[in-house]
Tab-separated table of C-alpha atoms in Angstrom:
chain	number	residue	atom	x	y	z
A	1	UNK	CA	-0.155	0.096	-0.148
A	2	UNK	CA	1.481	3.150	-1.002
A	3	UNK	CA	1.409	5.947	2.316
A	4	UNK	CA	3.061	8.686	0.384
A	5	UNK	CA	6.696	8.843	1.187
A	6	UNK	CA	6.990	5.606	2.371
A	7	UNK	CA	5.445	2.047	1.690
A	8	UNK	CA	3.294	0.627	3.899
A	9	UNK	CA	3.339	-3.010	4.217
A	10	UNK	CA	0.122	-5.484	5.905
A	11	UNK	CA	-0.017	-8.587	7.301
A	12	UNK	CA	-0.774	-11.191	9.743
A	13	UNK	CA	0.682	-14.751	10.295
A	14	UNK	CA	-0.763	-17.353	9.402
A	15	UNK	CA	-3.519	-19.899	11.626
A	16	UNK	CA	-0.241	-22.506	12.338
A	17	UNK	CA	0.728	-24.409	15.439
A	18	UNK	CA	3.733	-23.111	16.996
A	19	UNK	CA	5.785	-24.146	19.856
A	20	UNK	CA	5.650	-23.021	23.700
A	21	UNK	CA	8.543	-21.681	24.362
A	22	UNK	CA	8.996	-22.996	27.070
A	23	UNK	CA	8.006	-26.863	27.157
A	24	UNK	CA	8.375	-27.427	24.022
A	25	UNK	CA	4.247	-27.988	23.242
A	26	UNK	CA	2.530	-27.411	19.841
A	27	UNK	CA	-0.414	-25.485	20.107
A	28	UNK	CA	-2.718	-23.185	17.147
A	29	UNK	CA	-5.443	-21.633	20.411
A	30	UNK	CA	-5.572	-18.364	20.082
A	31	UNK	CA	-5.835	-16.421	23.265
A	32	UNK	CA	-5.855	-12.727	21.572
A	33	UNK	CA	-4.400	-10.975	18.865
A	34	UNK	CA	-2.194	-7.125	18.754
A	35	UNK	CA	0.005	-5.404	16.229
A	36	UNK	CA	3.623	-4.417	15.400
A	37	UNK	CA	4.907	-1.595	13.780
A	38	UNK	CA	8.251	-2.696	12.310
A	39	UNK	CA	10.607	-0.529	9.722
A	40	UNK	CA	12.067	-3.008	6.746
A	41	UNK	CA	14.552	-2.229	3.585
A	42	UNK	CA	13.133	0.498	1.967
A	43	UNK	CA	12.234	0.086	-1.497
A	44	UNK	CA	13.192	2.586	-4.736
A	45	UNK	CA	14.799	5.240	-1.907
A	46	UNK	CA	11.371	5.159	-0.045
A	47	UNK	CA	11.116	3.836	3.688
A	48	UNK	CA	9.048	0.789	4.297
A	49	UNK	CA	6.725	0.113	7.729
A	50	UNK	CA	5.445	-3.425	7.813
A	51	UNK	CA	2.275	-2.987	9.779
A	52	UNK	CA	2.138	-7.237	11.505
A	53	UNK	CA	-0.866	-9.042	13.093
A	54	UNK	CA	0.445	-11.175	15.377
A	55	UNK	CA	-1.151	-13.831	17.626
A	56	UNK	CA	-0.403	-14.881	21.475
A	57	UNK	CA	-0.984	-18.112	21.539
A	58	UNK	CA	-2.236	-20.204	25.004
A	59	UNK	CA	-0.647	-23.176	25.991
A	60	UNK	CA	-2.148	-26.821	26.354
A	61	UNK	CA	0.113	-27.752	29.210
A	62	UNK	CA	-1.333	-27.860	32.458
A	63	UNK	CA	2.535	-27.383	34.346
A	64	UNK	CA	3.860	-24.928	32.393
A	65	UNK	CA	4.042	-21.678	33.994
A	66	UNK	CA	3.542	-20.233	31.217
A	67	UNK	CA	-0.088	-20.023	30.242
A	68	UNK	CA	0.310	-17.250	27.038
A	69	UNK	CA	3.055	-16.217	24.736
A	70	UNK	CA	3.972	-13.766	21.935
A	71	UNK	CA	4.060	-15.333	19.107
A	72	UNK	CA	7.559	-14.760	17.355
A	73	UNK	CA	8.686	-14.503	13.868
A	74	UNK	CA	12.118	-16.232	12.704
A	75	UNK	CA	14.155	-14.501	10.212
A	76	UNK	CA	12.012	-11.272	9.711
A	77	UNK	CA	10.948	-10.108	13.482
A	78	UNK	CA	13.146	-10.497	17.239
A	79	UNK	CA	12.476	-9.533	20.966
A	80	UNK	CA	11.302	-5.845	21.315
A	81	UNK	CA	12.697	-4.719	17.745
A	82	UNK	CA	11.126	-2.505	15.877
A	83	UNK	CA	13.202	-3.193	12.638
A	84	UNK	CA	13.359	-6.546	10.799
A	85	UNK	CA	16.402	-8.752	10.981
A	86	UNK	CA	17.444	-7.713	7.257
A	87	UNK	CA	17.464	-4.031	7.892
A	88	UNK	CA	18.659	-4.575	11.213
A	89	UNK	CA	22.257	-6.223	9.390
A	90	UNK	CA	22.408	-3.826	6.690
A	91	UNK	CA	22.628	-0.847	9.742
A	92	UNK	CA	24.985	-3.045	12.298
A	93	UNK	CA	27.276	-3.221	8.543
A	94	UNK	CA	27.071	0.260	7.766
A	95	UNK	CA	28.004	0.885	11.288
A	96	UNK	CA	30.382	-1.357	11.425
A	97	UNK	CA	32.718	-0.266	8.548
A	98	UNK	CA	32.126	3.864	9.203
A	99	UNK	CA	31.120	4.259	12.706
A	100	UNK	CA	28.988	6.212	14.406
A	101	UNK	CA	28.889	9.879	11.982
A	102	UNK	CA	29.375	8.726	8.687
A	103	UNK	CA	27.142	6.022	9.098
A	104	UNK	CA	24.399	7.869	10.395
A	105	UNK	CA	25.157	10.222	7.508
A	106	UNK	CA	24.637	7.382	4.978
A	107	UNK	CA	21.679	5.860	6.550
A	108	UNK	CA	18.980	9.005	6.242
A	109	UNK	CA	20.574	9.121	2.194
A	110	UNK	CA	19.182	5.215	2.192
A	111	UNK	CA	16.073	6.208	4.075
A	112	UNK	CA	16.981	4.521	6.994
A	113	UNK	CA	17.394	7.902	8.811
A	114	UNK	CA	18.808	7.863	11.901
A	115	UNK	CA	21.034	8.902	15.108
A	116	UNK	CA	24.610	8.325	15.499
A	117	UNK	CA	23.615	6.338	18.638
A	118	UNK	CA	21.343	4.222	16.988
A	119	UNK	CA	23.420	3.022	14.730
A	120	UNK	CA	26.087	1.751	17.177
A	121	UNK	CA	23.790	0.000	18.729
A	122	UNK	CA	23.074	-1.822	16.043
A	123	UNK	CA	26.248	-3.520	16.339
A	124	UNK	CA	26.302	-6.771	17.778
A	125	UNK	CA	28.736	-7.011	21.013
A	126	UNK	CA	31.827	-8.904	20.792
A	127	UNK	CA	31.708	-12.647	22.468
A	128	UNK	CA	33.238	-12.328	26.335
A	129	UNK	CA	35.434	-15.088	26.928
A	130	UNK	CA	36.427	-16.596	29.812
A	131	UNK	CA	40.533	-15.953	30.462
A	132	UNK	CA	41.885	-18.738	32.354
A	133	UNK	CA	45.960	-17.307	32.858
A	134	UNK	CA	45.343	-13.516	33.519
A	135	UNK	CA	48.075	-10.821	33.505
A	136	UNK	CA	48.189	-8.068	36.379
A	137	UNK	CA	50.126	-4.818	35.364
A	138	UNK	CA	50.165	-1.364	36.738
A	139	UNK	CA	50.630	1.512	34.755
A	140	UNK	CA	50.824	5.502	35.750
A	141	UNK	CA	48.002	7.667	34.739
A	142	UNK	CA	49.458	10.854	35.741
A	143	UNK	CA	51.801	10.555	38.397
A	144	UNK	CA	51.267	10.398	41.381
A	145	UNK	CA	48.203	8.407	39.897
A	146	UNK	CA	48.070	4.763	38.644
A	147	UNK	CA	45.547	2.340	37.195
A	148	UNK	CA	45.605	-1.344	36.850
A	149	UNK	CA	45.805	-2.868	33.334
A	150	UNK	CA	44.370	-7.052	33.546
A	151	UNK	CA	45.128	-9.115	30.482
A	152	UNK	CA	44.422	-12.010	29.074
A	153	UNK	CA	47.881	-14.004	29.027
A	154	UNK	CA	46.840	-16.630	25.870
A	155	UNK	CA	45.348	-14.620	23.850
A	156	UNK	CA	46.767	-10.656	24.763
A	157	UNK	CA	43.742	-9.025	25.008
A	158	UNK	CA	42.837	-6.680	27.468
A	159	UNK	CA	40.432	-7.985	30.060
A	160	UNK	CA	39.439	-5.067	32.488
A	161	UNK	CA	41.265	-1.292	33.670
A	162	UNK	CA	40.632	-0.958	37.210
A	163	UNK	CA	41.625	2.472	38.575
A	164	UNK	CA	44.337	2.261	41.467
A	165	UNK	CA	46.871	-0.124	41.787
A	166	UNK	CA	45.461	-1.181	45.018
A	167	UNK	CA	45.366	-4.872	46.844
A	168	UNK	CA	41.666	-4.345	48.079
A	169	UNK	CA	40.210	-3.256	44.552
A	170	UNK	CA	41.990	-5.973	42.575
A	171	UNK	CA	40.498	-8.238	45.546
A	172	UNK	CA	37.294	-7.171	44.740
A	173	UNK	CA	36.964	-7.161	41.140
A	174	UNK	CA	38.546	-11.037	40.985
A	175	UNK	CA	35.801	-11.617	43.617
A	176	UNK	CA	32.840	-10.371	41.758
A	177	UNK	CA	34.193	-12.586	38.661
A	178	UNK	CA	33.048	-16.088	40.866
A	179	UNK	CA	37.008	-16.029	41.948
A	180	UNK	CA	36.767	-17.979	45.684
A	181	UNK	CA	38.263	-14.971	47.890
A	182	UNK	CA	41.310	-17.191	49.440
A	183	UNK	CA	42.418	-17.833	45.786
A	184	UNK	CA	41.658	-13.748	45.561
A	185	UNK	CA	43.391	-12.729	48.433
A	186	UNK	CA	46.722	-14.571	47.284
A	187	UNK	CA	45.967	-13.570	43.541
A	188	UNK	CA	45.792	-9.901	44.266
A	189	UNK	CA	48.423	-9.614	46.424
A	190	UNK	CA	51.527	-10.754	44.743
A	191	UNK	CA	50.842	-8.375	41.517
A	192	UNK	CA	50.801	-5.765	44.641
A	193	UNK	CA	52.956	-6.905	46.392
A	194	UNK	CA	55.709	-6.739	42.915
A	195	UNK	CA	54.718	-3.490	42.476
A	196	UNK	CA	55.658	-2.144	45.720
A	197	UNK	CA	58.871	-4.451	45.335
A	198	UNK	CA	59.681	-1.322	42.543
A	199	UNK	CA	59.344	1.595	44.821
A	200	UNK	CA	61.675	0.018	47.947
A	201	UNK	CA	65.068	0.473	49.167
A	202	UNK	CA	68.063	-2.342	47.851
A	203	UNK	CA	70.520	-3.686	50.462
A	204	UNK	CA	73.575	-1.319	50.037
A	205	UNK	CA	71.439	0.971	47.671
A	206	UNK	CA	72.561	4.322	49.246
A	207	UNK	CA	76.099	2.964	49.505
A	208	UNK	CA	76.157	2.297	46.168
A	209	UNK	CA	74.607	5.714	45.228
A	210	UNK	CA	77.707	7.078	47.390
A	211	UNK	CA	79.792	5.047	45.317
A	212	UNK	CA	78.994	6.363	41.778
A	213	UNK	CA	79.110	10.205	43.216
A	214	UNK	CA	82.597	10.221	44.279
A	215	UNK	CA	83.529	8.337	41.503
A	216	UNK	CA	81.868	11.288	39.103
A	217	UNK	CA	83.548	14.161	41.191
A	218	UNK	CA	86.843	12.701	40.667
A	219	UNK	CA	86.732	12.259	37.050
A	220	UNK	CA	85.641	15.786	36.839
A	221	UNK	CA	88.433	16.895	38.847
A	222	UNK	CA	90.549	14.512	36.707
A	223	UNK	CA	89.621	16.455	33.557
A	224	UNK	CA	89.777	19.614	34.577
A	225	UNK	CA	93.535	18.629	35.556
A	226	UNK	CA	94.193	17.752	32.545
A	227	UNK	CA	92.533	20.667	30.326
A	228	UNK	CA	95.395	22.044	32.535
A	229	UNK	CA	98.419	20.201	31.784
A	230	UNK	CA	97.172	20.415	28.119
A	231	UNK	CA	97.360	24.162	28.045
A	232	UNK	CA	100.645	24.222	29.713
A	233	UNK	CA	102.340	21.652	27.142
A	234	UNK	CA	101.344	24.187	24.139
A	235	UNK	CA	102.261	27.727	26.064
A	236	UNK	CA	106.011	25.495	26.504
A	237	UNK	CA	106.133	24.632	22.740
A	238	UNK	CA	104.773	27.887	21.434
A	239	UNK	CA	107.706	29.519	23.182
A	240	UNK	CA	110.484	27.048	21.755
A	241	UNK	CA	112.336	29.215	18.740
A	242	UNK	CA	111.511	26.439	16.114
A	243	UNK	CA	107.243	26.120	16.806
A	244	UNK	CA	106.532	28.755	13.887
A	245	UNK	CA	108.618	26.661	11.387
A	246	UNK	CA	107.066	23.615	12.785
A	247	UNK	CA	103.379	24.856	12.802
A	248	UNK	CA	103.596	26.952	9.893
A	249	UNK	CA	102.723	30.083	11.817
A	250	UNK	CA	103.998	32.893	10.358
A	251	UNK	CA	106.441	34.819	13.544
A	252	UNK	CA	104.657	36.291	16.392
A	253	UNK	CA	101.558	34.854	15.066
A	254	UNK	CA	98.685	32.820	17.004
A	255	UNK	CA	96.235	29.802	14.758
């Protein structure tokens, strides 16, 4: 149906049995109907709006806690979505290649106006893989402020960034991810102790620093004495009567 600036499609589902999403019992008994309005892929530069009438079937199983449920249309609609599956896929591909602002500008030209936030929400979330072994390291945000980076040592993927490098923060992060308390305490204590060891004075550190300072001072004194001896040698050489002939200088001249 031509709706002016948009193409309007009116449809309804077929009267066939569907499966209960909880117990899997087939049923064709209908409790009621409701309508869904979704946006579809544009046609000839014009937006397409689908008005669908779907059923609310009744589950016949007496021991099933789900008495009624909304009928879903696989491949066309998903739960709580206002766009068809194919339109959502196209938007996600555009957003993946162009990101937010550019994707929104291109979508407007394709007769699918949306904001950049809407375009980014269409991107599928990456699968979160639970790491078996994690690496913990601290880094400076702005001295003396530090943060903690947690990475998956097998893949090198960054898992989380904690706002400081305190043991309690790391232990709390581990506990919130179902790590046993005793393991979390030990795992949190080891990297914190290693970080603190980097700022702990080692034995004889002051003695070694004093020796380096003394050696540097003696080298500077030796360098000044060498310059004085060199100047004395040059002066004695210039006083020799054959100095001008050796250097090729005019008598009484310099350089």
